[in-house]
Protein backbone atom coordinates (compact mmCIF):
# COMPACT_ATOMS: atom_id res chain seq x y z
CA MET A 1 3.44 26.74 21.77
CA THR A 2 0.01 25.22 22.42
CA GLY A 3 -3.31 25.01 20.67
CA ASN A 4 -3.48 24.40 16.93
CA ALA A 5 0.11 25.34 16.16
CA THR A 6 1.39 25.59 12.60
CA ALA A 7 4.90 24.56 11.57
CA ARG A 8 5.90 27.19 9.00
CA PRO A 9 9.59 28.15 8.83
CA VAL A 10 10.02 31.74 7.73
CA GLY A 11 11.77 32.54 4.46
CA ALA A 12 12.05 28.94 3.25
CA ASP A 13 10.91 27.77 -0.17
CA PRO A 14 8.14 25.22 0.54
CA LEU A 15 8.38 21.84 -1.17
CA ALA A 16 5.38 20.34 0.60
CA GLU A 17 2.48 21.96 2.41
CA ILE A 18 -0.37 20.52 4.45
CA SER A 19 -3.25 22.91 5.10
CA GLY A 20 -6.18 22.20 7.42
CA LEU A 21 -5.96 18.42 6.94
CA SER A 22 -8.43 16.32 8.96
CA LEU A 23 -8.71 12.53 8.77
CA GLY A 24 -11.28 10.35 10.49
CA PRO A 25 -12.92 6.91 10.45
CA VAL A 26 -15.19 6.23 7.47
CA GLN A 27 -17.85 4.93 9.87
CA GLY A 28 -17.79 8.19 11.82
CA GLY A 29 -16.20 9.07 15.12
CA PRO A 30 -13.50 11.39 16.43
CA PRO A 31 -10.81 12.51 13.96
CA VAL A 32 -7.44 10.80 13.86
CA LEU A 33 -5.87 14.02 12.55
CA HIS A 34 -7.47 17.41 13.15
CA ASP A 35 -6.78 20.62 11.16
CA ALA A 36 -3.07 19.84 10.65
CA ARG A 37 -1.00 22.61 9.07
CA LEU A 38 2.69 22.42 8.26
CA THR A 39 5.28 23.24 5.62
CA VAL A 40 8.33 21.19 4.59
CA PRO A 41 10.90 23.58 3.04
CA ARG A 42 13.33 22.51 0.33
CA GLY A 43 16.62 21.25 1.70
CA GLN A 44 15.37 21.04 5.29
CA VAL A 45 14.34 18.27 7.68
CA LEU A 46 11.06 18.59 9.59
CA GLY A 47 10.92 16.33 12.64
CA VAL A 48 7.61 14.99 13.97
CA VAL A 49 7.40 13.65 17.52
CA GLY A 50 4.56 12.52 19.76
CA ARG A 51 3.11 9.50 21.49
CA SER A 52 1.94 6.34 19.76
CA GLY A 53 -1.50 6.95 18.27
CA SER A 54 -1.06 10.73 18.11
CA GLY A 55 -1.42 10.80 14.30
CA LYS A 56 2.26 10.99 13.27
CA SER A 57 2.14 8.22 10.66
CA SER A 58 -1.19 9.43 9.29
CA LEU A 59 0.35 12.87 8.81
CA ALA A 60 3.40 11.35 7.06
CA TYR A 61 1.33 9.11 4.76
CA SER A 62 -0.69 12.09 3.57
CA LEU A 63 2.38 13.39 1.72
CA LEU A 64 2.15 10.24 -0.42
CA GLY A 65 -1.61 10.59 -0.93
CA HIS A 66 -2.31 7.59 1.27
CA VAL A 67 -4.70 7.06 4.17
CA ARG A 68 -4.96 3.89 6.24
CA PRO A 69 -7.86 1.50 5.50
CA GLY A 70 -10.95 2.60 7.40
CA LEU A 71 -10.00 6.29 7.34
CA GLU A 72 -11.00 9.10 4.99
CA VAL A 73 -10.00 12.70 4.28
CA ARG A 74 -12.61 14.95 5.85
CA SER A 75 -11.15 18.32 4.95
CA GLY A 76 -7.97 20.13 3.97
CA THR A 77 -5.39 19.99 1.20
CA VAL A 78 -1.94 18.50 0.64
CA ARG A 79 0.49 19.78 -1.99
CA VAL A 80 3.92 18.38 -2.89
CA ALA A 81 5.86 20.33 -5.52
CA GLY A 82 2.55 21.99 -6.39
CA LEU A 83 0.81 18.66 -7.08
CA ASP A 84 -1.99 16.90 -5.18
CA PRO A 85 -0.83 13.42 -4.03
CA PHE A 86 -4.48 12.38 -3.56
CA ASP A 87 -5.11 12.96 -7.28
CA ARG A 88 -4.40 9.74 -9.21
CA ALA A 89 -2.57 11.42 -12.11
CA ASP A 90 -0.52 13.66 -9.78
CA ALA A 91 0.30 10.69 -7.55
CA ARG A 92 1.87 8.83 -10.50
CA ARG A 93 4.09 11.84 -11.17
CA LEU A 94 5.06 12.21 -7.50
CA ARG A 95 5.60 8.78 -5.96
CA GLY A 96 9.17 7.62 -6.23
CA ARG A 97 10.17 10.52 -8.45
CA VAL A 98 9.50 13.50 -6.18
CA VAL A 99 8.60 11.88 -2.85
CA SER A 100 9.71 8.49 -1.50
CA PHE A 101 8.93 6.59 1.67
CA LEU A 102 11.03 4.58 4.13
CA GLY A 103 9.23 2.92 7.01
CA GLN A 104 10.16 0.75 9.96
CA ASP A 105 9.40 -2.56 8.23
CA PRO A 106 11.61 -3.26 5.20
CA ALA A 107 9.57 -6.39 4.47
CA SER A 108 6.69 -4.17 3.36
CA ALA A 109 8.96 -2.38 0.84
CA LEU A 110 10.69 -5.44 -0.61
CA ASN A 111 9.21 -8.16 -2.82
CA PRO A 112 10.24 -11.47 -1.21
CA ALA A 113 10.21 -13.24 -4.60
CA LEU A 114 12.52 -10.81 -6.46
CA ARG A 115 16.28 -10.52 -6.16
CA ILE A 116 17.64 -7.32 -4.64
CA GLY A 117 19.35 -6.14 -7.81
CA THR A 118 16.18 -6.75 -9.84
CA GLN A 119 14.02 -4.71 -7.47
CA ILE A 120 16.36 -1.73 -7.39
CA GLY A 121 16.83 -1.99 -11.18
CA GLU A 122 13.08 -1.78 -11.74
CA ALA A 123 12.91 1.34 -9.56
CA VAL A 124 15.79 2.91 -11.54
CA ARG A 125 14.04 2.21 -14.87
CA LEU A 126 10.77 3.72 -13.65
CA ARG A 127 12.24 6.82 -12.02
CA SER A 128 15.29 7.78 -14.10
CA PRO A 129 16.28 8.19 -17.76
CA ALA A 130 18.43 5.03 -17.60
CA ARG A 131 17.13 2.34 -19.93
CA ARG A 132 20.09 0.30 -21.19
CA ALA A 133 21.18 -2.64 -19.08
CA HIS A 134 24.66 -1.33 -18.31
CA GLU A 135 23.27 2.09 -17.33
CA VAL A 136 20.74 0.54 -14.97
CA ARG A 137 23.34 -1.80 -13.47
CA ALA A 138 25.73 1.12 -12.88
CA GLN A 139 23.01 3.04 -11.00
CA VAL A 140 22.06 -0.02 -8.97
CA GLU A 141 25.68 -0.48 -7.92
CA GLU A 142 25.98 3.21 -7.07
CA LEU A 143 22.84 3.10 -4.93
CA LEU A 144 24.01 0.00 -3.04
CA LEU A 145 27.40 1.53 -2.34
CA SER A 146 25.75 4.79 -1.21
CA VAL A 147 23.95 2.90 1.57
CA ARG A 148 27.11 0.97 2.54
CA LEU A 149 26.16 -2.36 1.00
CA PRO A 150 28.17 -4.63 -1.31
CA ALA A 151 27.49 -4.01 -5.00
CA ASP A 152 28.92 -7.25 -6.39
CA ARG A 153 26.84 -9.66 -8.46
CA ALA A 154 26.52 -12.20 -5.63
CA PHE A 155 24.88 -9.66 -3.33
CA ARG A 156 22.63 -8.28 -6.07
CA ARG A 157 21.33 -11.81 -6.69
CA ARG A 158 20.28 -12.35 -3.08
CA LEU A 159 16.63 -12.51 -2.07
CA PRO A 160 15.37 -10.30 0.81
CA SER A 161 15.20 -13.38 3.04
CA GLN A 162 18.93 -13.92 2.53
CA VAL A 163 20.04 -10.63 4.11
CA SER A 164 19.96 -9.42 7.71
CA GLY A 165 17.40 -6.97 9.08
CA GLY A 166 19.88 -4.10 8.93
CA GLN A 167 20.84 -4.93 5.35
CA ALA A 168 17.16 -5.18 4.35
CA GLN A 169 16.53 -1.72 5.78
CA ARG A 170 19.44 -0.30 3.76
CA VAL A 171 18.16 -2.02 0.62
CA ALA A 172 14.79 -0.34 1.28
CA LEU A 173 16.64 2.98 1.62
CA ALA A 174 18.40 2.38 -1.71
CA LEU A 175 14.98 1.77 -3.28
CA ALA A 176 13.68 5.01 -1.78
CA LEU A 177 16.68 6.94 -3.15
CA ALA A 178 16.30 5.59 -6.69
CA GLY A 179 15.31 8.50 -8.91
CA THR A 180 16.83 11.07 -6.49
CA PRO A 181 13.54 12.19 -4.89
CA ALA A 182 13.34 15.72 -3.55
CA LEU A 183 11.39 14.65 -0.44
CA LEU A 184 11.95 11.63 1.82
CA VAL A 185 9.21 10.57 4.23
CA LEU A 186 10.87 8.59 7.04
CA ASP A 187 8.54 6.82 9.46
CA GLU A 188 10.47 5.30 12.39
CA PRO A 189 13.20 3.90 10.10
CA THR A 190 15.34 2.57 12.97
CA SER A 191 12.77 1.23 15.44
CA GLY A 192 13.07 -2.41 14.40
CA LEU A 193 16.89 -2.55 14.55
CA ASP A 194 19.24 -3.50 17.36
CA THR A 195 21.22 -0.75 19.08
CA VAL A 196 24.32 -1.21 16.89
CA LEU A 197 22.46 -1.19 13.56
CA ALA A 198 20.12 1.60 14.66
CA ASP A 199 23.13 3.77 15.49
CA ARG A 200 24.68 3.03 12.08
CA MET A 201 21.39 3.67 10.29
CA ARG A 202 21.01 7.03 12.03
CA GLY A 203 24.50 7.96 10.88
CA LEU A 204 23.76 6.87 7.31
CA LEU A 205 20.50 8.83 7.20
CA ALA A 206 22.25 11.88 8.61
CA GLU A 207 24.66 11.71 5.65
CA VAL A 208 21.78 11.27 3.18
CA LEU A 209 19.97 14.29 4.63
CA SER A 210 22.99 16.57 5.13
CA GLY A 211 23.70 17.62 1.57
CA GLY A 212 21.89 19.09 -1.40
CA ASP A 213 18.33 20.30 -1.67
CA ARG A 214 16.66 17.09 -0.48
CA ALA A 215 13.99 17.63 2.18
CA ALA A 216 12.61 15.13 4.65
CA LEU A 217 9.76 14.58 7.06
CA LEU A 218 11.18 12.47 9.90
CA VAL A 219 8.81 10.67 12.29
CA SER A 220 10.55 9.21 15.32
CA HIS A 221 10.15 8.30 18.99
CA ASP A 222 13.80 9.28 19.51
CA PRO A 223 13.78 13.02 20.35
CA ALA A 224 17.57 13.19 20.63
CA TRP A 225 18.04 11.91 17.08
CA VAL A 226 15.33 14.22 15.72
CA ALA A 227 17.01 17.19 17.41
CA SER A 228 20.37 16.26 15.88
CA VAL A 229 19.16 16.26 12.24
CA ALA A 230 15.98 18.39 12.06
CA HIS A 231 15.76 22.09 11.32
CA GLU A 232 12.26 22.28 12.81
CA VAL A 233 10.33 19.97 15.17
CA VAL A 234 6.55 19.66 15.61
CA ARG A 235 4.71 17.71 18.28
CA LEU A 236 1.40 15.92 17.81
CA GLU A 237 -0.97 15.06 20.63
CA GLY A 238 -4.37 13.51 20.09
CA GLY A 239 -4.26 14.21 16.35
CA ARG A 240 -3.45 17.90 16.78
CA ILE A 241 -0.22 19.80 16.25
CA THR A 242 0.28 21.21 19.74
CA GLY A 243 3.72 22.74 19.38
CA ALA A 244 6.46 23.68 16.94
CA GLY A 245 10.00 24.94 17.43
CA THR A 246 13.65 24.58 16.56
CA PRO A 247 15.78 21.76 18.02
CA ASP A 248 17.79 24.23 20.12
CA ALA A 249 14.49 25.36 21.67
CA PRO A 250 12.82 21.94 22.07
CA VAL A 251 9.07 21.62 21.93
CA PRO A 252 7.76 21.01 25.47
CA ALA A 253 6.39 17.56 26.19
CA PRO A 254 2.62 17.25 26.52
CA ARG A 255 1.25 18.10 29.94
CA SER A 256 0.11 14.53 30.58
CA SER A 257 3.52 13.02 29.85
CA ALA A 258 5.02 10.96 32.60
CA GLY A 259 8.50 11.89 31.48
CA PHE A 260 9.81 8.34 31.33
CA PRO A 261 13.57 8.88 30.91
CA ALA A 262 15.86 6.79 28.77
CA GLY A 263 17.46 4.25 31.05
CA GLY A 264 15.00 5.02 33.82
CA GLY A 265 12.49 2.78 35.45
CA PRO A 266 9.06 1.98 34.15
CA GLY A 267 6.55 4.78 33.95
CA PRO A 268 3.00 4.79 35.20
CA GLY A 269 1.79 2.40 32.50
CA ARG A 270 -0.87 4.61 31.00
CA ALA A 271 -1.77 4.02 27.38
CA PRO A 272 -2.83 7.21 25.61
CA GLY A 273 -6.28 7.66 24.20
CA ALA A 274 -9.79 7.35 25.49
CA GLY A 275 -10.66 3.95 26.85
CA SER A 276 -7.26 3.26 28.44
CA ARG A 277 -6.66 3.12 32.12
CA GLU A 278 -3.61 3.14 34.30
CA ALA A 279 -2.03 -0.28 34.68
CA PRO A 280 -0.42 -1.35 37.92
CA ARG A 281 3.23 -0.45 38.37
CA THR A 282 5.80 -3.19 38.32
CA GLU A 283 7.21 -2.72 41.80
CA SER A 284 8.96 -6.04 42.25
CA ARG A 285 11.04 -7.95 39.77
CA GLU A 286 10.78 -11.28 41.56
CA ALA A 287 9.43 -14.07 39.38
CA PRO A 288 5.84 -14.65 40.57
CA GLY A 289 5.95 -18.35 39.74
CA ALA A 290 9.53 -18.94 40.81
CA GLY A 291 9.86 -21.97 43.00
CA SER A 292 6.55 -23.46 41.79
CA GLY A 293 8.42 -25.95 39.58
CA GLY A 294 8.26 -26.37 35.85
CA ALA A 295 9.94 -24.60 32.95
CA LEU A 296 10.00 -23.99 29.24
CA SER A 297 12.91 -26.11 28.06
CA VAL A 298 14.66 -25.74 24.69
CA ARG A 299 17.30 -28.29 23.79
CA GLY A 300 19.57 -28.38 20.73
CA LEU A 301 17.23 -26.34 18.54
CA HIS A 302 18.17 -26.06 14.86
CA ALA A 303 15.97 -24.16 12.40
CA ALA A 304 16.21 -22.94 8.84
CA HIS A 305 14.40 -20.84 6.24
CA GLY A 306 14.59 -22.95 3.13
CA ARG A 307 18.25 -23.87 2.67
CA VAL A 308 19.50 -21.08 4.95
CA SER A 309 20.24 -22.25 8.49
CA VAL A 310 19.15 -19.70 11.09
CA LEU A 311 19.43 -21.38 14.50
CA HIS A 312 22.32 -23.64 15.46
CA GLY A 313 21.92 -25.79 18.57
CA VAL A 314 20.10 -23.26 20.75
CA SER A 315 19.44 -24.45 24.30
CA LEU A 316 17.85 -22.46 27.12
CA THR A 317 15.57 -22.86 30.13
CA VAL A 318 12.88 -20.39 31.20
CA PRO A 319 11.64 -21.14 34.75
CA ALA A 320 7.88 -21.08 35.24
CA GLY A 321 6.58 -17.64 36.21
CA SER A 322 9.80 -15.86 35.26
CA CYS A 323 10.67 -13.38 32.50
CA THR A 324 13.61 -14.12 30.22
CA ALA A 325 14.80 -11.47 27.74
CA VAL A 326 16.19 -12.63 24.38
CA VAL A 327 18.43 -9.95 22.87
CA GLY A 328 20.95 -9.82 20.06
CA PRO A 329 21.81 -8.12 16.76
CA SER A 330 19.25 -7.89 13.96
CA GLY A 331 19.34 -11.12 11.96
CA SER A 332 20.62 -13.20 14.89
CA GLY A 333 17.57 -15.49 14.86
CA LYS A 334 15.46 -14.00 17.65
CA THR A 335 12.15 -13.97 15.77
CA THR A 336 12.75 -17.46 14.36
CA LEU A 337 13.37 -18.68 17.90
CA ALA A 338 10.16 -16.98 19.07
CA ARG A 339 8.15 -18.66 16.31
CA CYS A 340 9.70 -22.04 17.12
CA LEU A 341 8.73 -21.62 20.78
CA ALA A 342 5.12 -20.88 19.78
CA GLY A 343 4.95 -23.81 17.36
CA LEU A 344 4.68 -21.55 14.29
CA HIS A 345 8.00 -22.62 12.73
CA ARG A 346 9.00 -26.27 12.49
CA PRO A 347 12.57 -26.80 13.73
CA ALA A 348 14.93 -29.04 11.79
CA ARG A 349 16.16 -30.68 15.01
CA GLY A 350 15.83 -30.21 18.74
CA THR A 351 12.94 -29.96 21.17
CA VAL A 352 10.73 -27.31 22.79
CA GLU A 353 8.88 -28.57 25.85
CA TRP A 354 6.72 -26.94 28.53
CA ARG A 355 6.37 -28.65 31.90
CA GLU A 356 4.62 -27.25 34.94
CA ASP A 357 4.44 -29.19 38.19
CA GLY A 358 0.94 -29.38 39.63
CA ALA A 359 -0.66 -27.42 36.77
CA GLU A 360 -4.45 -27.70 36.56
CA GLY A 361 -6.02 -28.97 33.37
CA GLY A 362 -8.24 -27.03 31.03
CA HIS A 363 -5.62 -24.68 29.65
CA GLY A 364 -5.43 -23.91 25.95
CA ALA A 365 -2.23 -23.85 23.93
CA PRO A 366 0.57 -23.60 26.53
CA VAL A 367 2.74 -21.21 24.46
CA GLN A 368 1.31 -18.23 22.56
CA LEU A 369 3.05 -15.56 20.46
CA VAL A 370 2.32 -11.84 20.81
CA ALA A 371 3.56 -10.39 17.52
CA GLN A 372 5.46 -7.15 16.96
CA ASP A 373 2.91 -5.72 14.54
CA ALA A 374 -0.42 -5.52 16.35
CA ARG A 375 -1.97 -3.74 13.37
CA GLY A 376 -1.05 -6.64 11.09
CA ALA A 377 -2.16 -9.23 13.67
CA LEU A 378 -5.70 -7.80 13.90
CA ASN A 379 -8.23 -7.90 11.06
CA PRO A 380 -8.82 -4.24 10.07
CA ARG A 381 -12.46 -4.99 9.15
CA GLU A 382 -13.20 -6.75 12.42
CA SER A 383 -14.26 -5.14 15.69
CA VAL A 384 -12.41 -5.77 18.93
CA ARG A 385 -15.42 -7.78 20.11
CA ALA A 386 -15.22 -10.08 17.06
CA ALA A 387 -11.45 -10.53 17.47
CA LEU A 388 -11.94 -11.70 21.06
CA MET A 389 -15.10 -13.73 20.51
CA ARG A 390 -13.54 -16.06 17.94
CA PRO A 391 -11.15 -17.86 20.32
CA LEU A 392 -13.59 -17.53 23.22
CA GLY A 393 -16.47 -19.01 21.25
CA ARG A 394 -14.73 -22.37 21.10
CA ARG A 395 -15.09 -22.90 24.84
CA HIS A 396 -17.98 -20.66 25.94
CA SER A 397 -21.57 -19.96 25.09
CA ALA A 398 -22.26 -16.65 23.35
CA ALA A 399 -23.30 -14.96 26.60
CA ASP A 400 -20.34 -16.31 28.55
CA ALA A 401 -17.94 -15.39 25.74
CA ALA A 402 -19.25 -11.79 25.74
CA ARG A 403 -18.68 -11.53 29.50
CA GLU A 404 -15.21 -13.05 29.14
CA ALA A 405 -14.33 -10.56 26.36
CA ALA A 406 -15.18 -7.67 28.66
CA ARG A 407 -13.16 -9.29 31.46
CA LEU A 408 -10.12 -9.70 29.20
CA LEU A 409 -10.25 -6.04 28.20
CA ASP A 410 -10.40 -5.09 31.87
CA LEU A 411 -7.44 -7.38 32.51
CA VAL A 412 -5.32 -5.40 30.01
CA SER A 413 -6.58 -2.06 31.40
CA LEU A 414 -8.97 -1.17 28.59
CA ASP A 415 -12.61 -0.10 28.90
CA ALA A 416 -15.41 -2.24 27.51
CA ASP A 417 -16.61 0.61 25.27
CA LEU A 418 -13.68 -0.22 22.96
CA LEU A 419 -15.32 -3.54 22.03
CA ALA A 420 -17.21 -1.92 19.15
CA ARG A 421 -14.13 -0.24 17.66
CA ARG A 422 -11.95 -1.49 14.83
CA PRO A 423 -8.13 -1.56 14.95
CA GLY A 424 -7.83 1.62 12.86
CA GLU A 425 -9.79 3.51 15.51
CA LEU A 426 -7.36 2.60 18.31
CA SER A 427 -4.02 4.04 19.34
CA GLY A 428 -0.85 1.98 18.99
CA GLY A 429 -0.84 1.14 22.68
CA GLN A 430 -4.51 0.16 22.65
CA ARG A 431 -3.99 -2.13 19.64
CA GLN A 432 -1.12 -3.87 21.39
CA ARG A 433 -3.28 -4.38 24.50
CA VAL A 434 -6.11 -5.81 22.37
CA ALA A 435 -3.65 -8.19 20.70
CA LEU A 436 -2.48 -9.23 24.16
CA ALA A 437 -6.07 -9.74 25.34
CA ARG A 438 -6.79 -11.94 22.32
CA THR A 439 -3.68 -14.00 23.11
CA LEU A 440 -4.84 -14.41 26.72
CA ALA A 441 -8.17 -15.75 25.44
CA ALA A 442 -6.29 -18.95 24.57
CA GLN A 443 -5.32 -19.35 28.27
CA PRO A 444 -1.57 -19.67 27.63
CA ARG A 445 0.98 -20.53 30.28
CA VAL A 446 3.82 -18.88 28.33
CA LEU A 447 3.69 -15.55 26.46
CA VAL A 448 6.37 -15.10 23.80
CA CYS A 449 6.47 -11.35 23.15
CA ASP A 450 8.31 -10.49 19.93
CA GLU A 451 9.36 -6.82 19.95
CA ILE A 452 5.91 -5.76 21.11
CA THR A 453 7.06 -2.26 22.15
CA SER A 454 9.41 -1.42 19.26
CA ALA A 455 6.86 0.78 17.46
CA LEU A 456 5.65 2.56 20.61
CA ASP A 457 6.83 5.70 22.32
CA ARG A 458 8.65 5.30 25.64
CA GLU A 459 5.69 6.12 27.84
CA THR A 460 3.28 3.79 26.04
CA ALA A 461 5.95 1.07 25.89
CA SER A 462 6.54 1.34 29.62
CA GLY A 463 2.80 0.90 30.16
CA ILE A 464 2.75 -2.30 28.08
CA LEU A 465 5.75 -3.67 29.99
CA ALA A 466 4.15 -2.76 33.32
CA LEU A 467 1.03 -4.60 32.15
CA LEU A 468 3.11 -7.72 31.44
CA GLY A 469 4.46 -7.52 34.98
CA SER A 470 0.92 -7.27 36.31
CA LEU A 471 -0.16 -10.31 34.28
CA ARG A 472 2.75 -12.30 35.63
CA ARG A 473 1.61 -11.55 39.18
CA THR A 474 -2.12 -12.09 38.65
CA LEU A 475 -2.06 -15.04 36.22
CA GLY A 476 1.35 -16.56 36.92
CA VAL A 477 2.23 -16.60 33.22
CA THR A 478 5.80 -17.06 32.05
CA VAL A 479 7.20 -14.44 29.67
CA VAL A 480 9.85 -14.71 26.97
CA MET A 481 10.58 -11.14 25.86
CA VAL A 482 12.35 -10.76 22.51
CA THR A 483 13.58 -7.18 22.41
CA HIS A 484 16.16 -4.69 21.16
CA ASP A 485 15.42 -2.48 24.17
CA LEU A 486 18.15 -3.29 26.67
CA THR A 487 16.65 -0.90 29.20
CA ALA A 488 13.39 -2.88 29.12
CA ALA A 489 15.34 -6.12 29.51
CA ALA A 490 17.23 -4.66 32.47
CA HIS A 491 14.09 -3.57 34.30
CA HIS A 492 11.64 -6.37 33.54
CA ALA A 493 13.56 -9.64 33.12
CA GLU A 494 15.31 -11.90 35.59
CA ARG A 495 17.45 -13.64 32.98
CA ALA A 496 18.94 -12.62 29.62
CA VAL A 497 19.91 -14.73 26.62
CA VAL A 498 22.11 -13.12 23.96
CA LEU A 499 21.88 -14.57 20.45
CA ASP A 500 24.52 -14.02 17.77
CA ALA A 501 24.37 -15.60 14.30
CA GLY A 502 21.83 -18.16 15.50
CA ARG A 503 23.82 -19.31 18.53
CA VAL A 504 23.63 -18.47 22.23
CA ALA A 505 26.54 -16.10 22.82
CA GLU A 506 25.93 -15.88 26.55
CA ALA A 507 23.13 -16.33 29.06
CA GLY A 508 22.59 -15.76 32.73
CA PRO A 509 21.05 -13.42 35.31
CA VAL A 510 20.24 -10.09 33.70
CA ASP A 511 22.27 -8.10 36.26
CA ARG A 512 25.38 -10.06 35.30
CA VAL A 513 24.85 -10.18 31.52
CA LEU A 514 24.04 -6.47 31.15
CA THR A 515 26.56 -5.07 33.62
CA ALA A 516 29.49 -7.48 33.22
CA PRO A 517 29.13 -8.89 29.70
CA GLU A 518 31.53 -11.60 28.63
CA HIS A 519 30.87 -11.75 24.88
CA PRO A 520 31.94 -9.04 22.38
CA VAL A 521 28.46 -8.86 20.80
CA THR A 522 26.88 -8.07 24.18
CA ARG A 523 29.45 -5.38 24.84
CA ALA A 524 28.77 -3.88 21.39
CA LEU A 525 25.01 -3.79 22.01
CA LEU A 526 25.56 -2.02 25.34
CA THR A 527 28.03 0.46 23.84
CA HIS A 528 25.45 1.62 21.27
CA ALA A 529 22.47 1.68 23.65
CA ASP A 530 21.82 5.40 23.09
CA GLY A 531 24.71 6.27 25.37
CA VAL A 532 22.70 5.05 28.35
CA VAL A 533 24.44 3.26 31.20
CA LEU A 534 21.97 0.60 32.26
CA ALA A 535 21.30 0.58 35.98
CA VAL A 536 19.96 -2.91 36.60
CA PRO A 537 17.74 -3.12 39.70
CA ASP A 538 18.85 -5.52 42.40
CA GLN A 539 16.90 -8.76 41.91
CA ARG A 540 17.68 -10.09 45.37
CA ARG A 541 15.44 -7.62 47.21
């Protein structure tokens, strides 16, 4: 089905309906969502698929009466249980009671200063008839057990920082289920988890969605999972619903899709949306700077968050010009390690040192972090030009900085006409490229990339990874790639380091670690890697 398709299952009692909804930038410009029409029936799951930046999250947020900063509703209506979520009074009656949200970042759903039991208890009091302490506590315990978490007092008294990433996501799910909402809006709820936890979370959500009259709108980059739980699937492309169908008659991929298969090699590296260009393919996996001397050296690194120890004696070496993948279960310390490498988290003990033989002077900070959340890393009120000019202005005149900003955009395969846009007017892939360009403005020798493709579809992610390969060849930068994507690690890194509970479980050449793993945690990660057998390219070509 092509054109402006409408997802409207026949004979189903509608719980939510979107009719002719268009969203666009407040400042003017092309719509982010154009004339969207769909129905979510009671007791059914509607899956939404499409590339990064196609409007999936904007469509999902509309069911909660929310639009991203910088956007506005231009036309159309949204109704949930007959109420308008954009009306303030109706929204109070709907949110949490009729419709609840679970996103990819549990940190945004949990208050870091409140204990887990307290947060869920507050949700129970607001959304259910329970008022007495023992009634609230009983419901809190029931909710925790329903998402396969301990319900004892010790666990209820933990803060969000004292649980793993997978546990935090299940706590967020328990919060969403408080008050037994009729509609769940699920926006990439497994994208930030390792392969083991993502598999378990998919199973848990399948159980939550399988019984009763609860409906769901499920946004995901995983078409196989969507097909396994959804009654109907719609595809978005460029802000338009371009197809709708049942999972047994899958919606065809957009015509411009490169068809990057799970477990396959990198795609053509094209980021969707106007202003993006094709990035060079990563043809060779040889380290561009290998043999030039120098390395990023980590020795005996210990780090903690408050009184909780996170890293325990981590040691590793990343040769100059190479790419090393850091993988491991959620909560194993990968992000803390990345922040220590970039100087953003002070270690308790140990050293992080960059040495490069024969390096020329004039470089900025030798190690720079490229964060997972490009939207959060960029000021939503600031144009791309302003984001790039700030670091450039410290070393260049205004005219030279403007020329350098345009050069950096070209370096990350973006057109200069994007300089005037704000982050909300860019696709997910474009935002990640802008964040990368801003990082390059500091002239780093090492890029620490923390899950920079986890929120992107496969094709856009492959383009970002191909771009990193191109930057390694052209600039000679060293890359530390923190990732849950074992396929990406297999195809883009020379070495792999596996973390488990803050310690190095195993490390070595990626073809050995990912094809002949020695540690149980590595074997578990590979077992749950979407059923894909990783074919690691020969690095000795």
